[in-house]
Every structure is written in structure tokens, then in C-alpha cells.
Coordinates of C-alpha atoms in Angstrom, one line a residue:
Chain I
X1 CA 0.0 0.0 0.0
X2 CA 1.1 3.6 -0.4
X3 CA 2.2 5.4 2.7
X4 CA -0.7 7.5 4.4
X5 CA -1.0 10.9 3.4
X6 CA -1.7 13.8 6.2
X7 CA -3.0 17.1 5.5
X8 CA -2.1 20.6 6.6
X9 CA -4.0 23.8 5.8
X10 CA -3.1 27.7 6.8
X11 CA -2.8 30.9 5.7
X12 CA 0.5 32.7 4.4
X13 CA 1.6 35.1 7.2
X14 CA 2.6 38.8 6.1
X15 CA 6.1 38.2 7.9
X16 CA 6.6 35.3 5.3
X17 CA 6.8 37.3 2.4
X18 CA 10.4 39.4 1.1
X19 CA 10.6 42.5 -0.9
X20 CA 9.9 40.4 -4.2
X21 CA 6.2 40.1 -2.8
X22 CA 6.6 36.1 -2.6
X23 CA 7.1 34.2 0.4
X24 CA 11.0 33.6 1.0
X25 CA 12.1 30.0 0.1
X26 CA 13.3 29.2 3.6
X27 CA 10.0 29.1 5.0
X28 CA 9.1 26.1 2.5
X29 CA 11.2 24.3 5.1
X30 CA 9.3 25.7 8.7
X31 CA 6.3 24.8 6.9
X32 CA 7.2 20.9 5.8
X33 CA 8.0 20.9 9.5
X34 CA 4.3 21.7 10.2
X35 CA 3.3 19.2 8.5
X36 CA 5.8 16.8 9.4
X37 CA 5.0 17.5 12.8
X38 CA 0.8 16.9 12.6
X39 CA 2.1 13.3 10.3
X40 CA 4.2 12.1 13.5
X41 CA 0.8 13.2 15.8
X42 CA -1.5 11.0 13.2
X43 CA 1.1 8.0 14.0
X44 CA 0.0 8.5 17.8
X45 CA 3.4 9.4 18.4
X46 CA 3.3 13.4 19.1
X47 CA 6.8 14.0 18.4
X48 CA 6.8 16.5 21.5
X49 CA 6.7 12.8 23.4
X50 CA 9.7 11.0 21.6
X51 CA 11.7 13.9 23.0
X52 CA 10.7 13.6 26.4
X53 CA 12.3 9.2 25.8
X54 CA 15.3 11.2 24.9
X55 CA 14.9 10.7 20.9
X56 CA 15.8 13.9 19.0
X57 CA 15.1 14.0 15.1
X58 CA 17.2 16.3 13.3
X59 CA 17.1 17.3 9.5
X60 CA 20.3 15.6 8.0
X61 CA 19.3 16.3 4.5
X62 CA 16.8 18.6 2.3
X63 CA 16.2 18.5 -1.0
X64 CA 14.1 21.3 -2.5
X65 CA 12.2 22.1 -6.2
X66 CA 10.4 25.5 -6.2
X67 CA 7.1 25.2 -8.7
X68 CA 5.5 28.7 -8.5
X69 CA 5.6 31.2 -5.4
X70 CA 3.1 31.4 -2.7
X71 CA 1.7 34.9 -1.5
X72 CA 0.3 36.6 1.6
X73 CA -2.8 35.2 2.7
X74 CA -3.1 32.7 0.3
X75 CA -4.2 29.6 1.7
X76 CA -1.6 26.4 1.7
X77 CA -1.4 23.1 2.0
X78 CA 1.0 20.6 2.9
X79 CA 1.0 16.6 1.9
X80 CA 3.2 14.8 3.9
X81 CA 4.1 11.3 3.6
X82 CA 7.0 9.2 5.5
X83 CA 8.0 7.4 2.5
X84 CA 11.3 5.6 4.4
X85 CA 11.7 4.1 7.7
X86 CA 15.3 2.3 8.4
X87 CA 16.6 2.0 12.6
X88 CA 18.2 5.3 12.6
X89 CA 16.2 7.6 9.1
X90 CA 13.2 8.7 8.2
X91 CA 12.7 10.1 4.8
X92 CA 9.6 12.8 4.7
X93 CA 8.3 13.8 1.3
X94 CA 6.1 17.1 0.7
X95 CA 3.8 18.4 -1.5
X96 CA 3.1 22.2 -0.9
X97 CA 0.3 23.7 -3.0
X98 CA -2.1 26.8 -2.7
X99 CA -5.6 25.1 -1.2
X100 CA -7.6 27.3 -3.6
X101 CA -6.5 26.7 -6.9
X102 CA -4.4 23.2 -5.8
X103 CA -1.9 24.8 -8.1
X104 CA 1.7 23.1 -6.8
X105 CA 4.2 25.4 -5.1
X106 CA 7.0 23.1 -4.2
X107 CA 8.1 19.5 -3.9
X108 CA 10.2 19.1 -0.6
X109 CA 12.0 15.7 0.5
X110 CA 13.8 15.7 3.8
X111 CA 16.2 13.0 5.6
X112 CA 15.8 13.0 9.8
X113 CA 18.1 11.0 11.9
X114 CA 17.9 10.0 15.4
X115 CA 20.3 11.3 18.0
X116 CA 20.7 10.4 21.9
X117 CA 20.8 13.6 24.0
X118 CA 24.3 13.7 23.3
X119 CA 23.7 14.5 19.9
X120 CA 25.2 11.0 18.6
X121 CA 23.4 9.1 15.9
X122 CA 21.0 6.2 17.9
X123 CA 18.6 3.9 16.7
X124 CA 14.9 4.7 17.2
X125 CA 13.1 2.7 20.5
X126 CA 11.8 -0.3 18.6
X127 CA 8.3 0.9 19.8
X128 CA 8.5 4.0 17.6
X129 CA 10.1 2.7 14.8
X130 CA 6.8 0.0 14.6
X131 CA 4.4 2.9 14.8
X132 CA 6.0 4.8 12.1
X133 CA 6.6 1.8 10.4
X134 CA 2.4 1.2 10.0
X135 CA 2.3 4.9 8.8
X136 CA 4.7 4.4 5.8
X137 CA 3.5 1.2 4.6
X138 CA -0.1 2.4 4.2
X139 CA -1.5 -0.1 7.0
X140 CA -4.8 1.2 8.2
Chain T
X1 CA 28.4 58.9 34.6
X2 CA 26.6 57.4 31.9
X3 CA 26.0 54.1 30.6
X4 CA 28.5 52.3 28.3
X5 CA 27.2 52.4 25.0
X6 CA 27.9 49.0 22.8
X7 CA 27.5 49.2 19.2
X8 CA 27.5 46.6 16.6
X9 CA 26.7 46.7 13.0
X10 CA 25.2 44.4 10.4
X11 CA 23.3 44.2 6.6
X12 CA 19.9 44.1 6.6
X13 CA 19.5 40.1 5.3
X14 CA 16.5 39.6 2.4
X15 CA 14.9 37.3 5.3
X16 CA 14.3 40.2 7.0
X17 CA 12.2 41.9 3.7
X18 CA 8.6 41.9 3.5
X19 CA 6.3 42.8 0.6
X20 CA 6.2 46.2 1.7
X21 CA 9.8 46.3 0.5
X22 CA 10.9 47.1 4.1
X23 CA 12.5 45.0 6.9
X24 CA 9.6 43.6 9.1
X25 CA 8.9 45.0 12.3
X26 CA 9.5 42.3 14.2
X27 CA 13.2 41.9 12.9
X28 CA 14.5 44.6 15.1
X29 CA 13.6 42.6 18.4
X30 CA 16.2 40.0 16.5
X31 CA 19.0 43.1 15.9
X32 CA 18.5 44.5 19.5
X33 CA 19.0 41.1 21.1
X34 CA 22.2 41.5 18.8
X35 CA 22.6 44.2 20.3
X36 CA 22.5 42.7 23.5
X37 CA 24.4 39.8 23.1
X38 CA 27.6 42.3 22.2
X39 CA 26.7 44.0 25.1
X40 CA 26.6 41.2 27.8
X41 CA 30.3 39.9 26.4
X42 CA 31.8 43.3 26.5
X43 CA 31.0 43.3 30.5
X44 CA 32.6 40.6 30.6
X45 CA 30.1 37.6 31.4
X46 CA 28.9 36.4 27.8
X47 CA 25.2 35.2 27.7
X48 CA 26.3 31.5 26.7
X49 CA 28.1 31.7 30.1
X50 CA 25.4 33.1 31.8
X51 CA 23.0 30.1 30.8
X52 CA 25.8 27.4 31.8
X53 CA 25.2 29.2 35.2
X54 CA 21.5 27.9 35.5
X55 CA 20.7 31.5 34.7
X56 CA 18.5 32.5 31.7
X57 CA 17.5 36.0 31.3
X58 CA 13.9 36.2 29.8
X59 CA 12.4 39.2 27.7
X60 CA 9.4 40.0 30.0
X61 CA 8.4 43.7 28.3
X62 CA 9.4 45.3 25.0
X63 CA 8.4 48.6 23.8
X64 CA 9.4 49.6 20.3
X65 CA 9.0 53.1 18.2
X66 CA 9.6 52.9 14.4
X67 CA 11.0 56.3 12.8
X68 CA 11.9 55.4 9.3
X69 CA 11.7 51.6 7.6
X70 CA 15.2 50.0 7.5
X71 CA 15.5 48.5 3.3
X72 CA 17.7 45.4 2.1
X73 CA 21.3 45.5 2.0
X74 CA 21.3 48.7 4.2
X75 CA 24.1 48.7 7.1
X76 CA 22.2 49.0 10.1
X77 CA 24.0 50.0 13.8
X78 CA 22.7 49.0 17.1
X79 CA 23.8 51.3 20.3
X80 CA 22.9 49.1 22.8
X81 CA 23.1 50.5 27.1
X82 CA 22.0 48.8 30.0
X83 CA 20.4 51.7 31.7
X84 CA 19.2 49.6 34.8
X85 CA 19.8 46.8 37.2
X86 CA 18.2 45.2 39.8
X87 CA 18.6 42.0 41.5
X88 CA 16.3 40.1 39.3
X89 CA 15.6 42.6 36.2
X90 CA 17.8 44.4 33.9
X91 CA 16.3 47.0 31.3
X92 CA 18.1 47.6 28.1
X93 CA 17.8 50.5 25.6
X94 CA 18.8 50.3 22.0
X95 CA 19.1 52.6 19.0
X96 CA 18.7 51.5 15.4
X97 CA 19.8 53.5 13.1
X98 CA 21.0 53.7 9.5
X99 CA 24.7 53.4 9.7
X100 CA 25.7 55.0 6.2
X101 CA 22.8 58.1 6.9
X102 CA 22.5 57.9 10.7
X103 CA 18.9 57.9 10.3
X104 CA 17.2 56.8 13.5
X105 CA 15.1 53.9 12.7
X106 CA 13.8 52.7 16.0
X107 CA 14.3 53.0 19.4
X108 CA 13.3 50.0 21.6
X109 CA 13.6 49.0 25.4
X110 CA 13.6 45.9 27.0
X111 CA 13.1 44.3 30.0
X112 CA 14.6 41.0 31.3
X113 CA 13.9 39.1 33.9
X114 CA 16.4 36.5 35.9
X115 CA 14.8 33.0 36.1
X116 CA 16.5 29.3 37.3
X117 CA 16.1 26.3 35.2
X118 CA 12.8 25.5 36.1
X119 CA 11.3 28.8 34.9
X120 CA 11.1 30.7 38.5
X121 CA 12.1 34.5 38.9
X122 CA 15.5 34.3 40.4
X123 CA 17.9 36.9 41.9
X124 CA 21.2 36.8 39.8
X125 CA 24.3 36.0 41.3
X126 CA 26.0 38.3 43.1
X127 CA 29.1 38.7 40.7
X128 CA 27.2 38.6 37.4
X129 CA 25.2 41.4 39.1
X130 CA 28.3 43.4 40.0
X131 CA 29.8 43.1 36.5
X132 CA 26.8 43.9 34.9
X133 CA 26.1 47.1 37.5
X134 CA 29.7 48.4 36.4
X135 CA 28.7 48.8 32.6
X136 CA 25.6 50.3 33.7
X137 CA 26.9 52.7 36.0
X138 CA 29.2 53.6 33.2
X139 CA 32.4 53.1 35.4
X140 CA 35.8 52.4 33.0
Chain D
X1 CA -20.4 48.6 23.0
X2 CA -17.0 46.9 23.4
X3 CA -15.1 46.6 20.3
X4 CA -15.6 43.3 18.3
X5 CA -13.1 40.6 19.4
X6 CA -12.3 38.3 16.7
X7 CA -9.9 34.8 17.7
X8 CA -7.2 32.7 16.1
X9 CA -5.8 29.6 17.1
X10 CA -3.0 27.4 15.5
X11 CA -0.2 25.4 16.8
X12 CA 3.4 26.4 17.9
X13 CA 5.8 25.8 15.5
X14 CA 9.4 23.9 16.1
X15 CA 11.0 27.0 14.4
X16 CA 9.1 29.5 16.8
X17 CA 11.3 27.6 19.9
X18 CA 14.7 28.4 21.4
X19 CA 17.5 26.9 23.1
X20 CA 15.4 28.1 26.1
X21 CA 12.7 25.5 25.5
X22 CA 10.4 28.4 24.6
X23 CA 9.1 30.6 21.9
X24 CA 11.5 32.9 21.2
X25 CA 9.8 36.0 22.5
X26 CA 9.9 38.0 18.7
X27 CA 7.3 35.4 17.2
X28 CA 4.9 37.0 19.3
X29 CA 4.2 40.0 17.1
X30 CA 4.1 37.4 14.0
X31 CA 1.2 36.2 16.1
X32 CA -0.1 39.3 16.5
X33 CA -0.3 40.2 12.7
X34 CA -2.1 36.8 12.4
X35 CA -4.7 38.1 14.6
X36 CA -4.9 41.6 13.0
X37 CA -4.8 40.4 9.7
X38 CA -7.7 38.0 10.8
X39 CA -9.7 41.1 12.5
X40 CA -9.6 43.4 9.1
X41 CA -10.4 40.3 7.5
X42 CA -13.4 40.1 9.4
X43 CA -14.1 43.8 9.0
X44 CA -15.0 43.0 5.3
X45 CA -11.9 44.6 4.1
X46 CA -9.2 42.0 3.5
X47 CA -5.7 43.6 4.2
X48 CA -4.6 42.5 1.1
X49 CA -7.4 44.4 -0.8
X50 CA -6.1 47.8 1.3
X51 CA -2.7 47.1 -0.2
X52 CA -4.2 47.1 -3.7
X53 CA -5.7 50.5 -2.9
X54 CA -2.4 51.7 -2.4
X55 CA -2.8 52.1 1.3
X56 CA 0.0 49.8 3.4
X57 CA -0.6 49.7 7.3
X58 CA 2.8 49.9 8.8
X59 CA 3.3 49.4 12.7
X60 CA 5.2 52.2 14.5
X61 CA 4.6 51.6 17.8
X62 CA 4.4 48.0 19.5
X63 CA 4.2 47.2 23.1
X64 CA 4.3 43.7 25.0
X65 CA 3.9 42.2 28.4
X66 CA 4.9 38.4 28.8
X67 CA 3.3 36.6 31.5
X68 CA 4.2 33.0 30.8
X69 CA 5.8 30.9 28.2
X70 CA 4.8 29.1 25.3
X71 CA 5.9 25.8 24.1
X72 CA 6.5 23.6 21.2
X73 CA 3.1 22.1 19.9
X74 CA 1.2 24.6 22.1
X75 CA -2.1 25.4 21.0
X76 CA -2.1 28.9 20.8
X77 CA -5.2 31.1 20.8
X78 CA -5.2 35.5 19.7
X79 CA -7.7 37.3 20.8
X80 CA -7.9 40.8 18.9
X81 CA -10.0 44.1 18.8
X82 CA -9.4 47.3 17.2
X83 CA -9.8 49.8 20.4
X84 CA -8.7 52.8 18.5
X85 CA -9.9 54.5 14.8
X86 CA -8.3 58.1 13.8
X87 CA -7.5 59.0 10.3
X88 CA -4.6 58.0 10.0
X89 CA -4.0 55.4 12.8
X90 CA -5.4 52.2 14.0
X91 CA -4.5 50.7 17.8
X92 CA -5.0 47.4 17.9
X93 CA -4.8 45.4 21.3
X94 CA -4.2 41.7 21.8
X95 CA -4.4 38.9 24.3
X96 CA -2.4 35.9 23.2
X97 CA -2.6 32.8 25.3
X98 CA -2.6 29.2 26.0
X99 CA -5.8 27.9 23.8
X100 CA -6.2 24.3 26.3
X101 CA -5.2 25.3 29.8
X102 CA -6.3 29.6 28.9
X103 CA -3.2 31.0 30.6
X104 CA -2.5 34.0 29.5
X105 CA 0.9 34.2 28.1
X106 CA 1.3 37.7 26.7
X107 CA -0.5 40.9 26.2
X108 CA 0.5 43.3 23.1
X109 CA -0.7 46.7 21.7
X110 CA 0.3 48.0 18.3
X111 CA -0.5 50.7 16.5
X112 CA -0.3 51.8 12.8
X113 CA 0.0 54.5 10.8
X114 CA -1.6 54.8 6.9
X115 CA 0.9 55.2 5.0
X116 CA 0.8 55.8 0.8
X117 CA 3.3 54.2 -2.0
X118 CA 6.1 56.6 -1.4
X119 CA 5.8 55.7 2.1
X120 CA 4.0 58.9 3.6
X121 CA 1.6 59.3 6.1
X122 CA -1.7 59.7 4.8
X123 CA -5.5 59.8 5.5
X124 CA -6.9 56.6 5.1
X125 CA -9.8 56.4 2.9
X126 CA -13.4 57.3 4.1
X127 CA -15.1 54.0 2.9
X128 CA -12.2 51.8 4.5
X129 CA -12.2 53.8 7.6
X130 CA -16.1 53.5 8.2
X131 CA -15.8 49.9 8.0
X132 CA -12.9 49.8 10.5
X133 CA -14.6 52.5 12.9
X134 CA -18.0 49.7 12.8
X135 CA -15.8 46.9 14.0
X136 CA -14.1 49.1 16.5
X137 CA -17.7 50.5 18.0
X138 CA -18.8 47.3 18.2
X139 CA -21.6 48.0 16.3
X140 CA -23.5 44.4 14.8
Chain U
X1 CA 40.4 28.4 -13.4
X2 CA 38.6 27.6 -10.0
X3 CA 35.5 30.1 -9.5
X4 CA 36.3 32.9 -7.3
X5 CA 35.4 32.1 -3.5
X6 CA 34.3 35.1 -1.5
X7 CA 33.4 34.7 2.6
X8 CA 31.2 36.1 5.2
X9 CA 31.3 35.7 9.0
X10 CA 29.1 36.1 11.5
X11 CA 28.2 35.0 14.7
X12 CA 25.0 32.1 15.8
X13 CA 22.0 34.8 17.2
X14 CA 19.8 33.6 20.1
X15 CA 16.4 33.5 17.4
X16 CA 18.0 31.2 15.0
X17 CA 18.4 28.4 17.8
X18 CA 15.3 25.8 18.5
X19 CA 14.8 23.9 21.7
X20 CA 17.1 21.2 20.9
X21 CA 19.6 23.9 21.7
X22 CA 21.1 23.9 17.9
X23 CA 20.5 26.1 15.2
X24 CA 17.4 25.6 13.0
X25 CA 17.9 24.1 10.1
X26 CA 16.1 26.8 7.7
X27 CA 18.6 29.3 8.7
X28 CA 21.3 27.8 6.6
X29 CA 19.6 29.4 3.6
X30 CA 19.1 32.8 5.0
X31 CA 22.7 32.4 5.6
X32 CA 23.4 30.9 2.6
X33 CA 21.7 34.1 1.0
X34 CA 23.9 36.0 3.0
X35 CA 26.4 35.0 1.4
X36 CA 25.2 35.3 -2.0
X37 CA 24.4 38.8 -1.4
X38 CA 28.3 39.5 -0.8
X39 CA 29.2 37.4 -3.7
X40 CA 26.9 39.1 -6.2
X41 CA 28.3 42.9 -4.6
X42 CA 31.8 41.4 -4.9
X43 CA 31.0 40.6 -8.6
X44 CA 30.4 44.8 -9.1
X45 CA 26.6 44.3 -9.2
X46 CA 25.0 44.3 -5.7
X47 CA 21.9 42.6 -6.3
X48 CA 19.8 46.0 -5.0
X49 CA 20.6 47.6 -8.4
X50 CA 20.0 44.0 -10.2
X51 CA 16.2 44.2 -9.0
X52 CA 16.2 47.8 -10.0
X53 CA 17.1 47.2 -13.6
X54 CA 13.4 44.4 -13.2
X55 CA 15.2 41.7 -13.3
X56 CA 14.6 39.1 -10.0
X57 CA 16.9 35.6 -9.2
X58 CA 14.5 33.6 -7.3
X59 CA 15.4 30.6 -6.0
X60 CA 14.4 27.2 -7.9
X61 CA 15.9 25.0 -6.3
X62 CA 18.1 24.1 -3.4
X63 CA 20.0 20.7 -1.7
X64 CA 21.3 21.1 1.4
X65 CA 23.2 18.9 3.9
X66 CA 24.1 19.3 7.4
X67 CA 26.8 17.6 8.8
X68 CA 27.3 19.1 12.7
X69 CA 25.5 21.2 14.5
X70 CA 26.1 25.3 15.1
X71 CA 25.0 26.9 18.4
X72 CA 24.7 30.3 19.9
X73 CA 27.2 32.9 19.5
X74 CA 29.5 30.5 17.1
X75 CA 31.1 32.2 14.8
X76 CA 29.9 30.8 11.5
X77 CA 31.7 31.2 7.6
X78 CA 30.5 30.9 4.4
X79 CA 31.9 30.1 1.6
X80 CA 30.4 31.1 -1.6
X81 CA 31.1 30.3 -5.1
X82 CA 29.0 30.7 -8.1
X83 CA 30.1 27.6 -9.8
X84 CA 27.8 27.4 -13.2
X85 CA 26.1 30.4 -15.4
X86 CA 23.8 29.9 -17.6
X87 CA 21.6 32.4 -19.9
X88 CA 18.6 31.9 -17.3
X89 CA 20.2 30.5 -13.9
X90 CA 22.7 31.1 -11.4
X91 CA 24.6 27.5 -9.9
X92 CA 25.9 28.8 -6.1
X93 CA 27.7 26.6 -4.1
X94 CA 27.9 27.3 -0.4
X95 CA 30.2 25.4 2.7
X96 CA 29.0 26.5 6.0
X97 CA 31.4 26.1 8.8
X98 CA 32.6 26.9 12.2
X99 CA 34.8 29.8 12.1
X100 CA 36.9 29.0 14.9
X101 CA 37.1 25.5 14.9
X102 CA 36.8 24.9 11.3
X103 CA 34.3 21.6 11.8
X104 CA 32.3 21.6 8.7
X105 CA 28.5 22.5 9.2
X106 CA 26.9 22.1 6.6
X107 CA 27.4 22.2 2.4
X108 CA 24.4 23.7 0.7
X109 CA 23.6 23.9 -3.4
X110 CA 20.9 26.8 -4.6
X111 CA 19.9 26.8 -8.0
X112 CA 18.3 30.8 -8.8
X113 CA 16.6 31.6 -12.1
X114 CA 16.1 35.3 -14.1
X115 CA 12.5 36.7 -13.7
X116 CA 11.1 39.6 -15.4
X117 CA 8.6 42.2 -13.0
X118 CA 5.9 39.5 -13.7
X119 CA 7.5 36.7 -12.5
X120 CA 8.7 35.3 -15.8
X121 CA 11.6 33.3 -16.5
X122 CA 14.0 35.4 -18.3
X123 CA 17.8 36.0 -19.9
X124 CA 19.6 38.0 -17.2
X125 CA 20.9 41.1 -19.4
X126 CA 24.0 40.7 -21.3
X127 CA 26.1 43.1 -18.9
X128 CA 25.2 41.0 -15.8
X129 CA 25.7 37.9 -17.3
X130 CA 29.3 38.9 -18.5
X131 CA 30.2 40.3 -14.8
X132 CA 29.1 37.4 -13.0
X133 CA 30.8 34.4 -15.9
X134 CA 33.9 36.4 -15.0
X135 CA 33.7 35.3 -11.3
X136 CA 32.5 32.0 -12.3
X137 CA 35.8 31.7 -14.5
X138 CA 37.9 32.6 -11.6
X139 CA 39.1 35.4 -13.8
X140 CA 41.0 38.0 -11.9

């Protein structure tokens, strides 16, 4: 099966946008976080809890495509789907388009890995790697 | 005697942009804390030491007055003082201005409050206090 | 009659944190603009409409009170109302706090000034300032 | 020859950390833009006179990988170099690092394309594109 899809809608804040009247690319990336963050919520895992076992997961790699530019006030939307699970990854892919006209803004991918509270690279508890092993693989 | 007066200087970043072509007003809490940061190491206690001390120092009140907008690219100065210190608050006062024009840009205070690790108001240790009195007072 | 009081509530974002564990205190008046640009939303004037009328709302005065820190994942809930309509001004004022538990964590006031496309104060116009002065009465 | 390489320091400020005590991963392309900006100026065409001759580079694209984490007050480098030039985009390789350690942070690759005042892809002008091959080149 294909891994779950989660959706995330809000409005573009004015503090987003530069001098070009666009939103600045950067905050493609705060905003795949968003919905990374409600994906790992929808896995019953609210990532706010693996930190609290000690678990950190920090981008390790992004990989970015920028389709057409998003404006103040529009209204976006984020698709996010874990689309790789290994011990010590995950691999998050994004869809970002405007919720009006579904026209596509950007096409994100981004690499987390887990580290101990020292900051060293760690293999996920077993009983988080399993929940977010259901999520990728499409399992109801 | 007066205050010491700490100044730093820095370009306005294309970040800090918004559509109205100007730098975003909420920026300038960002250059004051800049500001502040310069400030704290030239008394001699930088802030990243003051935290290894179980100490953080919270904003608890800001008030900010905009002159003129700040633009992209512009080379912007920060004249930060301490102008107050008690056991448990300091208040800083900052000028931004446009360092190629000297147009005054903003002038902001701020109010910090000492608090331990677990987020209670805190007096500061004696000799932080003391070091950070000195600047205030303006003594050499 | 009270002025109208219009809410917004959405989740902390990772980005909004700092190494303190909180949100860094400058997102606050991001926050803030969400709320406004809710309130003139509600008003029946889109802020994005006034900014094709050539008229850009630019804060020059902002002040805050923080009473108690937010955190990652945090549902946060802005409460704004206009309390002041002159002809060239607007004050707004704003009670952000926690939207589960209802602790207030901060209280802001910020006003603006009308400004034109060369970036002068000017009178805003009469059929944008009715509207405005309606929400601000309180008036149904 | 090698492109030119042209560098910017600065030092880690409090707002760009998150609550894993690090800096937020988004900030390496304001940073990275940073540095562009003092590339492009080195190149004799600051990019403020490049937007006012109509002509925008937005970012199309960007891969980014982070190899050790920067904190609070580090002193950070980039290194810029504008390693491919083409009619309609700009190739900008950037190495992020500690300034006084020298630990490599993080190596980040931004594609930007030419846009006309209504968001158009477009040839940069003949001038621009001549000043900025040269640095490409390495030429002296």
C-alpha cells in the first residue's frame, strides 16, 4: 500500500513574504515541518513525546524544487508522507500547494536522523520505529 | 556617569524583507537582542556563560517606536546600554539606526527578567550582578 | 459597545522555539499580525485588498507584556480588537494565550499608521475607515 | 580556473536556535543568501541595483546537507562560489562552517533563475551575465 498521506492547511503570514512580494524560500522548510509535525501526531506518536524518551530528530538532509511562489494570505497546503523508515532515518516527502486553486508550489524531500541527548546518531526505540513503520506502509 | 554604549553593525539580510519592501517590524527585536548579546560579552560575562550558570535571562516587556523603515542590504547599527539593574531585572535601551545616513530607525527598550532552570524568577548571582552594574553605572 | 473581538488559534511551531525551550519572544508579534490580519479580514476589508488601494498599514509603535511561556506544539489562541480608529491610525490590542489550559501568556498593543506608495503618512480612505470605525464600535 | 570564492562571517544569534539547543535548520539558507548577497556585490553588481534594472533571481531549487550542528554565538563562515552560469540561472555553491574550529557545518547547493517584474523566467541582461561568468571563471 502507499504510505498514508496527512493534510495541513493555513494561511500565508505577512512576515513570510520578502521584498519580491513572494514568500521567502526558507520558510518552504518551517512549513514541511508543520506538516511533518501533525504526520508524526497522526502516527500516535506526538513528536513533542519522543523527546521527552530522549529521541531527537534532526534534518540531515533537504532536497528542495520550487514550482510557482506562494503569497500573503493565500491559503496552503502541505501533503506529507514518510515514505522511508530504516533504525536510525526517516525520509519525509512534501507536497506544498495553494488550497484554492491546488496549483503546486514546491516539492520538498527531507532526511531525519535519530540522536541520543548527546547529539550521537541512535537507533529509534523499537516501539517507535513500529508505529512509524504502520504509517509508511499504508497499513490502516 | 553614563552608561557604556555598545555598538554593533550588520546588513539588513533579504529574510528580514517583506512585501512592503521594508524590513519587518519584528526583525528589530532579533537586531536589539544583537545588540544585546555584544553587550553582555563586553561586561565581561557572555550570555552563553550566563546560561551554563543555570541563569537565563527572559524578555518580560518590550516597547518599540519605528521612525523610518530599514530596506535590504542597508548597514544597520545597534547602540545598545544597560540603563538599569536590579537584583532580578535588567532593562536595556537600543538605538537602530541607519549606519551609512545615521537615520534613527527605531528606538526600543527591553526588560529582562532572571529565572532558574525550572522557569522561577530568580535573583542573579552576586558577581554577574556586580559586572553587569559596572557597565551600567558607566564606570571604566 | 466593546469593540468586536475576533480569535485565532494554531499550533506552535518547532521554528518558533529556542534553546530556552520556549518561543523565542519575537514570534509574538508574528502572532499578532495573524490576529490583525484576521480582525480586518473580518471587518470586510481584506488587508490584502487595502494594499491594492495603495494604502500599506505599517506598525510604528508596539508594546508587549509576557506573562508566561509558550511551548513547542502549544495550541495557541489571539484574541484581537481594534480599540482605536483616527485617520490616519489604528491601535489594535491583543491577548495571546494558552488555547487548552487559557493562561494567558502575553499581552500586546500595536499601533499603525496609513501610509501611501512613497511611504507617507496619509488619511486613510473614508469607505475603509467606516468599515474599521464599525468593528471598532462594536456596532453588529 | 577555480571560481572565485568570496566569505562572510558572522556570529550564531539567540532566534536562530530551537529547543534542541542547535540552530534551526532553515537558517542555513538565509545564511546561505547572506552570502550570496556579498558574492553578487563582490562581482560589481549588488543585487539591490540587479532588481532595480526588473530583473529578480529567485530561488528554484536548493539541496542542502548538514553535517554538525552550530549553536549560539559560534562564529559561522560561508563560503560562496557561483560555480555554473547559464543564460537563465545562477549554480551557487555554499560550505557552512565553524569559524573558529573549522568543523564543517553544513554544504548547501541553490539553483536561482532570471525573472522579469511579472514573474517570468527570463535572460539575465548581457552586462550581468558577463560580470558574473567572469567570477565564475575565476578570472582575476
Amino acid at each position: 500500500m502507499p504510505p498514508r498521506v496527512s493534510t495541513v492547511e493555513f494561511r500565508v503570514r505577512y512576515a513570510e513574504t520578502d521584498q519580491m512580494g513572494v514568500v521567502y524560500h526558507a520558510n518552504y522548510l518551517i512549513w514541511c515541518e508543520v506538516g511533518r509535525t501533525d504526520h508524526i501526531r497522526a502516527a500516535g506518536t506526538p513528536y513533542r513525546d519522543i523527546e521527552r524518551q530522549g529521541i531527537t530528530l534532526a534534518v540531515s538532509e533537504a532536497a528542495m524544487r520550487f514550482h510557482a511562489p506562494a503569497r500573503y494570505d493565500d491559503r496552503i497546503r502541505v501533503e506529507t508522507v514518510l515514505s522511508k523508515v530504516t533504525s536510525r532515518t526517516l525520509v519525509f516527502d512534501y507536497v506544498v500547494s495553494n488550497a484554492d486553486t491546488g496549483a503546486r508550489l514546491a516539492t520538498v524531500s527531507t532526511t531525519l536522523i535519530s540522536l541520543d541527548p548527546e547529539g550521537r546518531v541512535t537507533a529509534m526505540p523499537a516501539a517507535l520505529r513500529a508505529k512509524l513503520a504502520t504509517v509508511s506502509s499504508g497499513a490502516p
